Short mmCIF file of C-alpha atoms and ligand atoms in Angstrom, two decimals:
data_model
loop_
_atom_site.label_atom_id
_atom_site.label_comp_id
_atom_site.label_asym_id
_atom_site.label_seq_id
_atom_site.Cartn_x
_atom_site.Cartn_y
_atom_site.Cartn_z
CA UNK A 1 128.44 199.85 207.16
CA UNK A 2 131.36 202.27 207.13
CA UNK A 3 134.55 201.76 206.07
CA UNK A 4 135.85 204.81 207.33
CA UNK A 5 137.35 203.95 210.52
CA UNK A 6 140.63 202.63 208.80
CA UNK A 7 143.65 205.33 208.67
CA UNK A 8 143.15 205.16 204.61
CA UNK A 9 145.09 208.38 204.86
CA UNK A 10 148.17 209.71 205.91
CA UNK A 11 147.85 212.32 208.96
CA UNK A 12 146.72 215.73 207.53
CA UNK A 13 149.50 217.44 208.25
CA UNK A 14 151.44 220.07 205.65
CA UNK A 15 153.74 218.67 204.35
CA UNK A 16 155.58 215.26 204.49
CA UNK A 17 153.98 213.95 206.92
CA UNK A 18 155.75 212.12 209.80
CA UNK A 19 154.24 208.48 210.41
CA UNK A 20 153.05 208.32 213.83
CA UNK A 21 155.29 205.44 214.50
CA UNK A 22 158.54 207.38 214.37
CA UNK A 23 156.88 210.02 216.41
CA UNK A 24 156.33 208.20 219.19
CA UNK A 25 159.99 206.63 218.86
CA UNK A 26 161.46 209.72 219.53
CA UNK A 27 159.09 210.79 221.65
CA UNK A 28 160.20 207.82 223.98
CA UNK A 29 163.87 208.69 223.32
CA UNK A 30 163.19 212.15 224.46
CA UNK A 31 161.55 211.06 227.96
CA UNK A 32 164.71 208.19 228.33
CA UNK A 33 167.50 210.50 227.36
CA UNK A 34 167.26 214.06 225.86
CA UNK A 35 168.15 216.89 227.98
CA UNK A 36 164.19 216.86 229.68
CA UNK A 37 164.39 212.81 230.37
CA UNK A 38 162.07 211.48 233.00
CA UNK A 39 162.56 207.70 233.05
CA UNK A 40 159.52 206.84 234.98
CA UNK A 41 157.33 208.47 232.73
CA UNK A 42 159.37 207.00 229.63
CA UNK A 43 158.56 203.34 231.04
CA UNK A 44 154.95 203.94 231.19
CA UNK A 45 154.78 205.68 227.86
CA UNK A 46 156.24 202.81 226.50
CA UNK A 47 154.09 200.60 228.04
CA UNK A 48 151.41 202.66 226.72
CA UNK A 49 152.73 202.56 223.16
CA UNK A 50 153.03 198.85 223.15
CA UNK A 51 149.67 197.72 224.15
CA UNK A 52 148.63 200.34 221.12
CA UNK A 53 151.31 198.21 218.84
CA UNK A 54 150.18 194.96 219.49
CA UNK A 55 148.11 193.64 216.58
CA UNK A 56 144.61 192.84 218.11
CA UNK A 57 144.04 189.33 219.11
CA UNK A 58 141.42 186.86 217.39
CA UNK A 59 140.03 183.65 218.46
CA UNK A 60 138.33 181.17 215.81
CA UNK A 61 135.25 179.53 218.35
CA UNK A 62 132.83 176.81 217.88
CA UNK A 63 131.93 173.49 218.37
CA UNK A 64 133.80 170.43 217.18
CA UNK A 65 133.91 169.78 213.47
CA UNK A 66 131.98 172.89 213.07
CA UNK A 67 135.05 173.97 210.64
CA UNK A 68 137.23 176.26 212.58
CA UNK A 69 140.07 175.15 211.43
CA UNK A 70 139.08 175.48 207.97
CA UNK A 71 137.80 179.35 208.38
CA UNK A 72 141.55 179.75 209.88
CA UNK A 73 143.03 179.25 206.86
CA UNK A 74 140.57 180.03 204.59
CA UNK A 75 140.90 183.71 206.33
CA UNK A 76 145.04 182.94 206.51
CA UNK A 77 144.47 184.08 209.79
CA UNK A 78 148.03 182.11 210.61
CA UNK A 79 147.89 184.41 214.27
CA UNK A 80 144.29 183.50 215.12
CA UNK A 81 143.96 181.37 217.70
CA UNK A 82 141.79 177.64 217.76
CA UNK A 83 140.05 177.47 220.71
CA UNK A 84 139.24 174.70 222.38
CA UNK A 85 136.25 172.96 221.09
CA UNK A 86 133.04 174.13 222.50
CA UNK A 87 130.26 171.23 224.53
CA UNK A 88 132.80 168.94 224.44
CA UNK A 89 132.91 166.25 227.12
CA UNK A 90 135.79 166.52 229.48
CA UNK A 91 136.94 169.95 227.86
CA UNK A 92 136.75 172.77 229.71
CA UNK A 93 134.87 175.67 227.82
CA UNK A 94 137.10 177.77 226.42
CA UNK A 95 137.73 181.37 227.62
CA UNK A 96 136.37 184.31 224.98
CA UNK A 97 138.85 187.10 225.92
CA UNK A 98 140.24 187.74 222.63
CA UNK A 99 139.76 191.41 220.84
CA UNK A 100 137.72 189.81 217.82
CA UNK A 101 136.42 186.41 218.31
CA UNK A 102 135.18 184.65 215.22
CA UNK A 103 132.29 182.32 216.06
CA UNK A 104 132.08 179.55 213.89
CA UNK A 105 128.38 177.33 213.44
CA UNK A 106 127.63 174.29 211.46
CA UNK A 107 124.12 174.20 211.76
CA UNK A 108 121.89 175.74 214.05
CA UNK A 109 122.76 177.42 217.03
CA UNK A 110 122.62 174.78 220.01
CA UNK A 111 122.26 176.25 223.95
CA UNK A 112 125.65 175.98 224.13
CA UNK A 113 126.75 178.12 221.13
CA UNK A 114 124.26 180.60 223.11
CA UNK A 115 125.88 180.32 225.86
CA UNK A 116 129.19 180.65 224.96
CA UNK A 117 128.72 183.56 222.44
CA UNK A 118 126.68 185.32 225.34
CA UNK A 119 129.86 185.72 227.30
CA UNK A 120 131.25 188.26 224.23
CA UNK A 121 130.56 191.59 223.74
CA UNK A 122 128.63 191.84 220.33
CA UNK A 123 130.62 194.61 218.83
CA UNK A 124 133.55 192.15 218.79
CA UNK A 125 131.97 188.99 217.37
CA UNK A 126 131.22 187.70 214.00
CA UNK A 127 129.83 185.01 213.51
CA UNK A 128 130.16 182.29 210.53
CA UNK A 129 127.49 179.71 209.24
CA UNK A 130 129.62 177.66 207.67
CA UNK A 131 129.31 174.33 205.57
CA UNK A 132 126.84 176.46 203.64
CA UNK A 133 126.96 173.66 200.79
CA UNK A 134 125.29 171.70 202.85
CA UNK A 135 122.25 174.16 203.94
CA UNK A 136 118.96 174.05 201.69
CA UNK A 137 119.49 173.89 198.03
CA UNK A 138 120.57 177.65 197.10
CA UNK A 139 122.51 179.96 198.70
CA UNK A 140 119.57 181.69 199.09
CA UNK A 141 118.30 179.37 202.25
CA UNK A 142 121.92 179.65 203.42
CA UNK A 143 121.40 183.21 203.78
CA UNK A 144 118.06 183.51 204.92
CA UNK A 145 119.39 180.98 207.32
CA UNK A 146 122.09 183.03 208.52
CA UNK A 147 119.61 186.02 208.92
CA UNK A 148 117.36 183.85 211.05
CA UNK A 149 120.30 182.82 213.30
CA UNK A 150 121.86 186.56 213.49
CA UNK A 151 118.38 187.61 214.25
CA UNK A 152 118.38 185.26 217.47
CA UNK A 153 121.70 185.59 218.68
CA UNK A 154 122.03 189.38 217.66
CA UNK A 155 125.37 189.18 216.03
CA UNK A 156 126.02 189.35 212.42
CA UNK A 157 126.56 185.44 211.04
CA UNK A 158 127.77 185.39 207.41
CA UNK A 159 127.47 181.99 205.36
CA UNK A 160 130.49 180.48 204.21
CA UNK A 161 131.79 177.16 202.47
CA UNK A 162 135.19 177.15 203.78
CA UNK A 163 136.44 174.26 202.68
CA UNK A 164 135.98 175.59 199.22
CA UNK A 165 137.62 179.08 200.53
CA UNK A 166 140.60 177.33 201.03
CA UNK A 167 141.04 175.58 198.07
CA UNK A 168 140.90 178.78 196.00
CA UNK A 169 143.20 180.66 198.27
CA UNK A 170 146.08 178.20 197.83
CA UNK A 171 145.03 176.01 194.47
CA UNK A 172 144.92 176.83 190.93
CA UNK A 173 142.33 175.26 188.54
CA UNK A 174 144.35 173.19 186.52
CA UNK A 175 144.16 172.14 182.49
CA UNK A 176 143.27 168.77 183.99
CA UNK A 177 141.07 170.04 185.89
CA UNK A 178 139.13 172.22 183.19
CA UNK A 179 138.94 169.46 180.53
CA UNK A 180 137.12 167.35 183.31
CA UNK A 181 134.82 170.17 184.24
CA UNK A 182 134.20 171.20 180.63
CA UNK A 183 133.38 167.35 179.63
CA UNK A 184 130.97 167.15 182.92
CA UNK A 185 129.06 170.40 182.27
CA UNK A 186 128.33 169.69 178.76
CA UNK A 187 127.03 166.42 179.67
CA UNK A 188 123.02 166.47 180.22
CA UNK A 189 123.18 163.97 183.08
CA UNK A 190 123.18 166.48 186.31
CA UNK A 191 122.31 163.66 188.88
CA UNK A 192 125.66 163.08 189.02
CA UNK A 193 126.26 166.01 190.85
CA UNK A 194 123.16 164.91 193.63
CA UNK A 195 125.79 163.32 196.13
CA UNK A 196 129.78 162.20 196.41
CA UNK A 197 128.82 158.67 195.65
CA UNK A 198 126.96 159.38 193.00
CA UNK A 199 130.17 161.38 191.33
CA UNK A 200 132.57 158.56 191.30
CA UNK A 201 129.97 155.77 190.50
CA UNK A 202 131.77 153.77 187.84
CA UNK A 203 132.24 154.53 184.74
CA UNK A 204 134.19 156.14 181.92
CA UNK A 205 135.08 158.97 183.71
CA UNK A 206 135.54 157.89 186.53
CA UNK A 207 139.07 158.22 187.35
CA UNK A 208 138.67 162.41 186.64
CA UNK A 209 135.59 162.39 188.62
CA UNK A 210 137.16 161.27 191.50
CA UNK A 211 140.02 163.81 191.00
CA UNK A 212 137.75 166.70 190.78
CA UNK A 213 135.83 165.57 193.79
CA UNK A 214 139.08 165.30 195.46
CA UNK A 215 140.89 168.43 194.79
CA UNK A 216 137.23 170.59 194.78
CA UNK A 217 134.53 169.18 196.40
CA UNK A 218 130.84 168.50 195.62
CA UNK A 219 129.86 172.09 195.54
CA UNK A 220 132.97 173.46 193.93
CA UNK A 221 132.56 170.84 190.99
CA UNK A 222 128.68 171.74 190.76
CA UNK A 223 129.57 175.55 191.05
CA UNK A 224 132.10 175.38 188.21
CA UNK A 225 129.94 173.37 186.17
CA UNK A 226 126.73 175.92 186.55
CA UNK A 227 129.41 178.26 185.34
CA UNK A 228 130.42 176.76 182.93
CA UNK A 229 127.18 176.01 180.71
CA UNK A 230 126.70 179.33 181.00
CA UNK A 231 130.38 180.17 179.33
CA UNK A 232 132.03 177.01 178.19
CA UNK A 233 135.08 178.88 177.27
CA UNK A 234 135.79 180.54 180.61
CA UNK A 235 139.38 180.40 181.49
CA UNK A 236 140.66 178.43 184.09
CA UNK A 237 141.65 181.93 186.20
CA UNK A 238 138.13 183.02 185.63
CA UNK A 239 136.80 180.00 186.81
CA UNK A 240 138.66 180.20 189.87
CA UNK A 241 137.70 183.80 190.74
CA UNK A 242 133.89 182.22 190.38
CA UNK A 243 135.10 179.24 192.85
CA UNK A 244 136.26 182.31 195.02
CA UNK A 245 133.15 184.42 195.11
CA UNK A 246 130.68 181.26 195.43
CA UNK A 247 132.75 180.33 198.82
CA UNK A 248 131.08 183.26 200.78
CA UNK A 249 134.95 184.16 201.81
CA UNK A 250 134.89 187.98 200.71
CA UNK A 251 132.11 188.83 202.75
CA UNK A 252 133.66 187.59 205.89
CA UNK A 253 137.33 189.28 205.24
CA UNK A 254 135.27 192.57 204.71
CA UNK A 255 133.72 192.27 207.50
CA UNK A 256 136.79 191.08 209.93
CA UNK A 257 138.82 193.59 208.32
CA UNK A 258 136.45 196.40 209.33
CA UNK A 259 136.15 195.43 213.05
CA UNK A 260 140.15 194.96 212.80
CA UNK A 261 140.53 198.26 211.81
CA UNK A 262 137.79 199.76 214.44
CA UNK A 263 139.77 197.84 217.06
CA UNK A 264 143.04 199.26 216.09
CA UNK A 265 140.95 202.53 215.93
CA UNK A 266 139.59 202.46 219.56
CA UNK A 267 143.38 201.49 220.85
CA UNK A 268 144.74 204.40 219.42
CA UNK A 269 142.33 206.64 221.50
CA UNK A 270 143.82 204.68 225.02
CA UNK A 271 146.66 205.68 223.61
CA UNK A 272 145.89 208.97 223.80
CA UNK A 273 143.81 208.33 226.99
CA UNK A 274 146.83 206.72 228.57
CA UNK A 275 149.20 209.80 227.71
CA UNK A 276 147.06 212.56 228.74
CA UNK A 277 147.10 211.07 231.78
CA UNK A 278 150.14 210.62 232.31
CA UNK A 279 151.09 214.31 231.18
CA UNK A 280 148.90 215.04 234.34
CA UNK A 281 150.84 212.83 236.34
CA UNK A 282 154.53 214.37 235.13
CA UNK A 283 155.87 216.76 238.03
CA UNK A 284 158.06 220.01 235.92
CA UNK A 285 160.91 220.43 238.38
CA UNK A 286 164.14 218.56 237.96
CA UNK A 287 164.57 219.62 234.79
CA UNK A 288 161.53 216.96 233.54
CA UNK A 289 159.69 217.95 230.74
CA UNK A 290 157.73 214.88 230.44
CA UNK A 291 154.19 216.92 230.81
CA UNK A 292 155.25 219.64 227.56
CA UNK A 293 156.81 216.72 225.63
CA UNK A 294 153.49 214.96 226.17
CA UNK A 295 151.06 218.07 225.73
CA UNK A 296 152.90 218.83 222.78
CA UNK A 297 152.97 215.32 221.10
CA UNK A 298 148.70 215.36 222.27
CA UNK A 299 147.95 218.62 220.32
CA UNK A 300 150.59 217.77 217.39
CA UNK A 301 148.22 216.33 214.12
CA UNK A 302 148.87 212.80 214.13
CA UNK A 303 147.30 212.70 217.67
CA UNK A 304 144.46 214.55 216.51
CA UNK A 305 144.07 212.27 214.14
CA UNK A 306 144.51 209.36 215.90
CA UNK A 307 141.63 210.75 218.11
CA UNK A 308 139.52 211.57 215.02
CA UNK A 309 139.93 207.93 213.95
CA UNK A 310 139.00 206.79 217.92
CA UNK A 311 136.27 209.01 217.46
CA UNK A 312 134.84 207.33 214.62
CA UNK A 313 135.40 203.97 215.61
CA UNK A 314 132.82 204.07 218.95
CA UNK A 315 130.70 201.79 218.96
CA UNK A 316 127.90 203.91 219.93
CA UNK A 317 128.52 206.36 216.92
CA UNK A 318 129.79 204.23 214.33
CA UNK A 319 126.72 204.34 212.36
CA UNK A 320 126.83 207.24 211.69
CA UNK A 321 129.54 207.24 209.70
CA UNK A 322 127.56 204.83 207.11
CA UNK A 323 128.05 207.46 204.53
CA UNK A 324 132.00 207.75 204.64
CA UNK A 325 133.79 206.47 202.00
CA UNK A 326 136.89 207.02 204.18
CA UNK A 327 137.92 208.61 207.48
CA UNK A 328 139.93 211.39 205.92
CA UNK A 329 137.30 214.13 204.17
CA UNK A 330 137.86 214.78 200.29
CA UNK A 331 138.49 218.36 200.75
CA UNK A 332 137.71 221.26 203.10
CA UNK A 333 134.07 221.87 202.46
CA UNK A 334 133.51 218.23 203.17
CA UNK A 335 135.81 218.82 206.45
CA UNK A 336 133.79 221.50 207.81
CA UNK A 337 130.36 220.05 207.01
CA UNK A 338 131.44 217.02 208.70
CA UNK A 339 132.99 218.80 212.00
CA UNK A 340 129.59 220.66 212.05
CA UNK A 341 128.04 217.25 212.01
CA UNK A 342 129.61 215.86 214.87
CA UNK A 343 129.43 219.21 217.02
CA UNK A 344 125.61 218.29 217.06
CA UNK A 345 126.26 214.65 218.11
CA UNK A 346 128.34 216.71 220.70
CA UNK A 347 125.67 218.74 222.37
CA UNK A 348 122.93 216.11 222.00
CA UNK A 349 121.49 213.97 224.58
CA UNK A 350 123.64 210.64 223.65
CA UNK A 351 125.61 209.16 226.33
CA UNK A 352 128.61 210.29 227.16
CA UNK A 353 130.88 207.92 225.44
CA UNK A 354 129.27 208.77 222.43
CA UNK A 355 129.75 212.65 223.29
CA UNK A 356 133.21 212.01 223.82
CA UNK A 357 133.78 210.48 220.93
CA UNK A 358 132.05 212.77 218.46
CA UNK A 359 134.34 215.53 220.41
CA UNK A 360 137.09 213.69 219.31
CA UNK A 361 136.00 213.29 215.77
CA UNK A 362 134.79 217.17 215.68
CA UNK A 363 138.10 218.10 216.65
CA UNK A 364 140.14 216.07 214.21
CA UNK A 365 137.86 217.26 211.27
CA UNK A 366 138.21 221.06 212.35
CA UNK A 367 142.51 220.26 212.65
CA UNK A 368 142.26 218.97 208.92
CA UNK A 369 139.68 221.66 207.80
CA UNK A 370 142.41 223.86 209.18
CA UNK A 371 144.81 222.04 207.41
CA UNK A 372 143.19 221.87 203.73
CA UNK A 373 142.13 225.74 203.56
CA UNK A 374 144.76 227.09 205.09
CA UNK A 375 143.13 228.58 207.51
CA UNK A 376 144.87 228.28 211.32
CA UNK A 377 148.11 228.33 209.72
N1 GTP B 401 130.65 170.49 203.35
C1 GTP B 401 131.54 171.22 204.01
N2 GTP B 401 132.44 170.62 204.82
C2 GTP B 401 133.32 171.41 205.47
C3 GTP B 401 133.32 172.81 205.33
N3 GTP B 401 134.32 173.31 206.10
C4 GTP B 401 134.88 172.28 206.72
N4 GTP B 401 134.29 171.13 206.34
C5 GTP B 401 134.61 169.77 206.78
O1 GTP B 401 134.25 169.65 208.15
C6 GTP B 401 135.21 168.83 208.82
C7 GTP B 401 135.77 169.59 210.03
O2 GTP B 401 136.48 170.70 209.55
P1 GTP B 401 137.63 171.37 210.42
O3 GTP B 401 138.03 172.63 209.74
O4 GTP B 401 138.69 170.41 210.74
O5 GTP B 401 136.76 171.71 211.70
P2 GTP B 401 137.26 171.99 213.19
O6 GTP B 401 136.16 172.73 213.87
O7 GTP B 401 138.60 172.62 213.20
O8 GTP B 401 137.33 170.50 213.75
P3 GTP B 401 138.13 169.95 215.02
O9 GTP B 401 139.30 170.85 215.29
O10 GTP B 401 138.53 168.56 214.60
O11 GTP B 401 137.11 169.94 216.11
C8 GTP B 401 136.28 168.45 207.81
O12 GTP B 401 135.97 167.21 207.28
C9 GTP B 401 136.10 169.52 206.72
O13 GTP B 401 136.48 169.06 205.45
C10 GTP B 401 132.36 173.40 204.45
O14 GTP B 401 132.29 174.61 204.27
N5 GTP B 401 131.51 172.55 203.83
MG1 MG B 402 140.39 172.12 214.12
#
């Protein structure tokens, strides 16, 4: 999937670019006070600009215990929202309105989770089978199980051991720590690592055991351990990356991140949306010059671009930017071939959101083809 959606580049205009931001700031100050004001315009154009500003909204979902609070912090998603728990006796179900909900499972998905997760579009759920530790006896049956469950509910569901997650996003892996794990891997007696009780049974070691259990879990001990046999020596910031990686965490941010950014993406283009409509709306006479302050900040090249990046972002052509390795092209050649590309998508038979988006993405990559050869100047 595409990473391109982001805006991993400045606007392409010549120049020092001005960041879209302070744009529209004057923009508004223009329609409140400068000589062509038009207040009414200026309140809705604010309005307009704030909905784009507001950071989109995510909801961490599931059923009790399932480990949402864990994925919270584990994402250090400190703005996400807990939902209520989900089948819970005397709890209503909880509402699903947010821009990205995060769905989290335990186990298999009940009628409930179906249910629930039925009520939210797809294209803004991901979904999380977590407590992955505790599925099969490799990661491997953790992901085929999350396959099998993405396959039924037709979302994506990524495996995760959160509770490790967030002990490597706040801990470090101490010298304490390391002697203990060193001493544990080199012994030859794995069934200690079979089950909690079976890690602090008595004995010599006891006392470390339990810390390690403690401050790392079953699986975090048994994953630094496998790691270690392999390299004894590995350094306690190495081992900690490892801890990282075997939580199932990076996957997940990747994936969140992306939608974030296609979110973002698809507000900027009501933005736009919003605007052109209400430069349609702006009466000239009086003096107001709300409709050419508009039209002009519409055809200017951050708008373009934010349209381009809209464009991209649809969910009903966001495949095909698979091959992207970012929104903004690496030089003209690449600009043209890829305004070409979309001009097709344009005058094919694809709905026509999908048309309309491609348009928009056509357009932006003939402004920055413009742009980058010179040409248009
Ligand atoms: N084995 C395992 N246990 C986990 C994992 N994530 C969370 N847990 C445990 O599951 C229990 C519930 O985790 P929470 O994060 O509190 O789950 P929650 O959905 O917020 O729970 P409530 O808000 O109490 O309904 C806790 O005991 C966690 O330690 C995991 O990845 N693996
Ligand atoms: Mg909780």
């Amino acid at each position: 999937m595409s990473t391109a959606t982001g805006s991993d580049r400045p606007s392409p205009g010549r120049g020092a670019a001005t960041p879209v931001h302070e744009r529209l700031d004057s923009l508004l100050a223009e329609l409140r006070r400068g000589p062509g004001r038009d207040p009414s315009i200026g309140d809705a154009v604010a309005a307009a600009v704030d909905a784009w500003r507001t950071p989109p909204r995510i909801q961490v979902a599931g059923r009790a215990r399932a480990g949402r609070s864990a994925v919270l912090h584990a994402l250090g998603l400190m703005t996400a929202q807990e939902t209520d728990p989900v089948d819970q006796p005397q709890t209503p179900t909880p509402e699903l309105d947010a821009d990205i909900v995060v769905y989290v499972l335990s186990a298999a998905p009940t009628p409930a989770d179906r249910r629930v997760l039925s009520t939210v579009p797809p294209e803004r759920t991901i979904a999380v089978l977590n407590k992955a530790d505790a599925i099969g006896s490799r990661w491997a049956d953790a992901v085929a199980a999350a396959e099998h469950y993405g396959a039924q509910l037709g979302v994506s569901v990524v495996p995760l051991v959160a509770s490790l997650a967030v002990r490597t996003r706040t801990g470090v892996v101490t010298d304490a720590d390391l002697a203990a794990l060193r001493t544990l891997a080199a012994d030859s007696d794995s069934s200690l690592l079979l089950s909690p009780d079976l890690f602090i049974a008595p004995g010599p070691d006891a006392a470390e055991r339990e810390q390690l259990l403690h401050r790392w879990d079953l699986y975090g001990v048994a994953c630094a351990c496998s790691a270690l046999r392999h390299d004894p020596r590995l350094p306690a910031p190495a081992l900690l990356q490892i801890l990282h990686a075997a939580s199932g965490i990076d996957p997940l941010h990747r994936l969140l991140h992306r939608l974030y950014q296609q979110i973002a993406a698809l507000r900027g283009g009501d933005l736009l949306d919003e605007l052109a409509r209400l430069a349609a709306r702006a009466v000239p006479g009086d003096g107001g010059r709300a409709r050419d302050v508009l039209e002009s900040f519409l055809s200017s090249d951050d708008a373009v671009w934010l349209g381009l990046l809209a464009g991209l972002a649809h969910p009903d052509v966001v495949h095909l930017t698979v091959d992207y390795p970012a929104a903004a092209p690496l030089d003209a050649n690449d600009a043209i071939a890829r305004a070409k590309r979309w001009r097709a998508v344009v005058t094919s038979d694809l709905p026509a959101g999908a048309r309309r988006a491609a348009l928009r993405a056509h357009t932006g990559y003939v402004r920055v083809w413009e742009r980058m050869s010179g040409a248009g100047l």
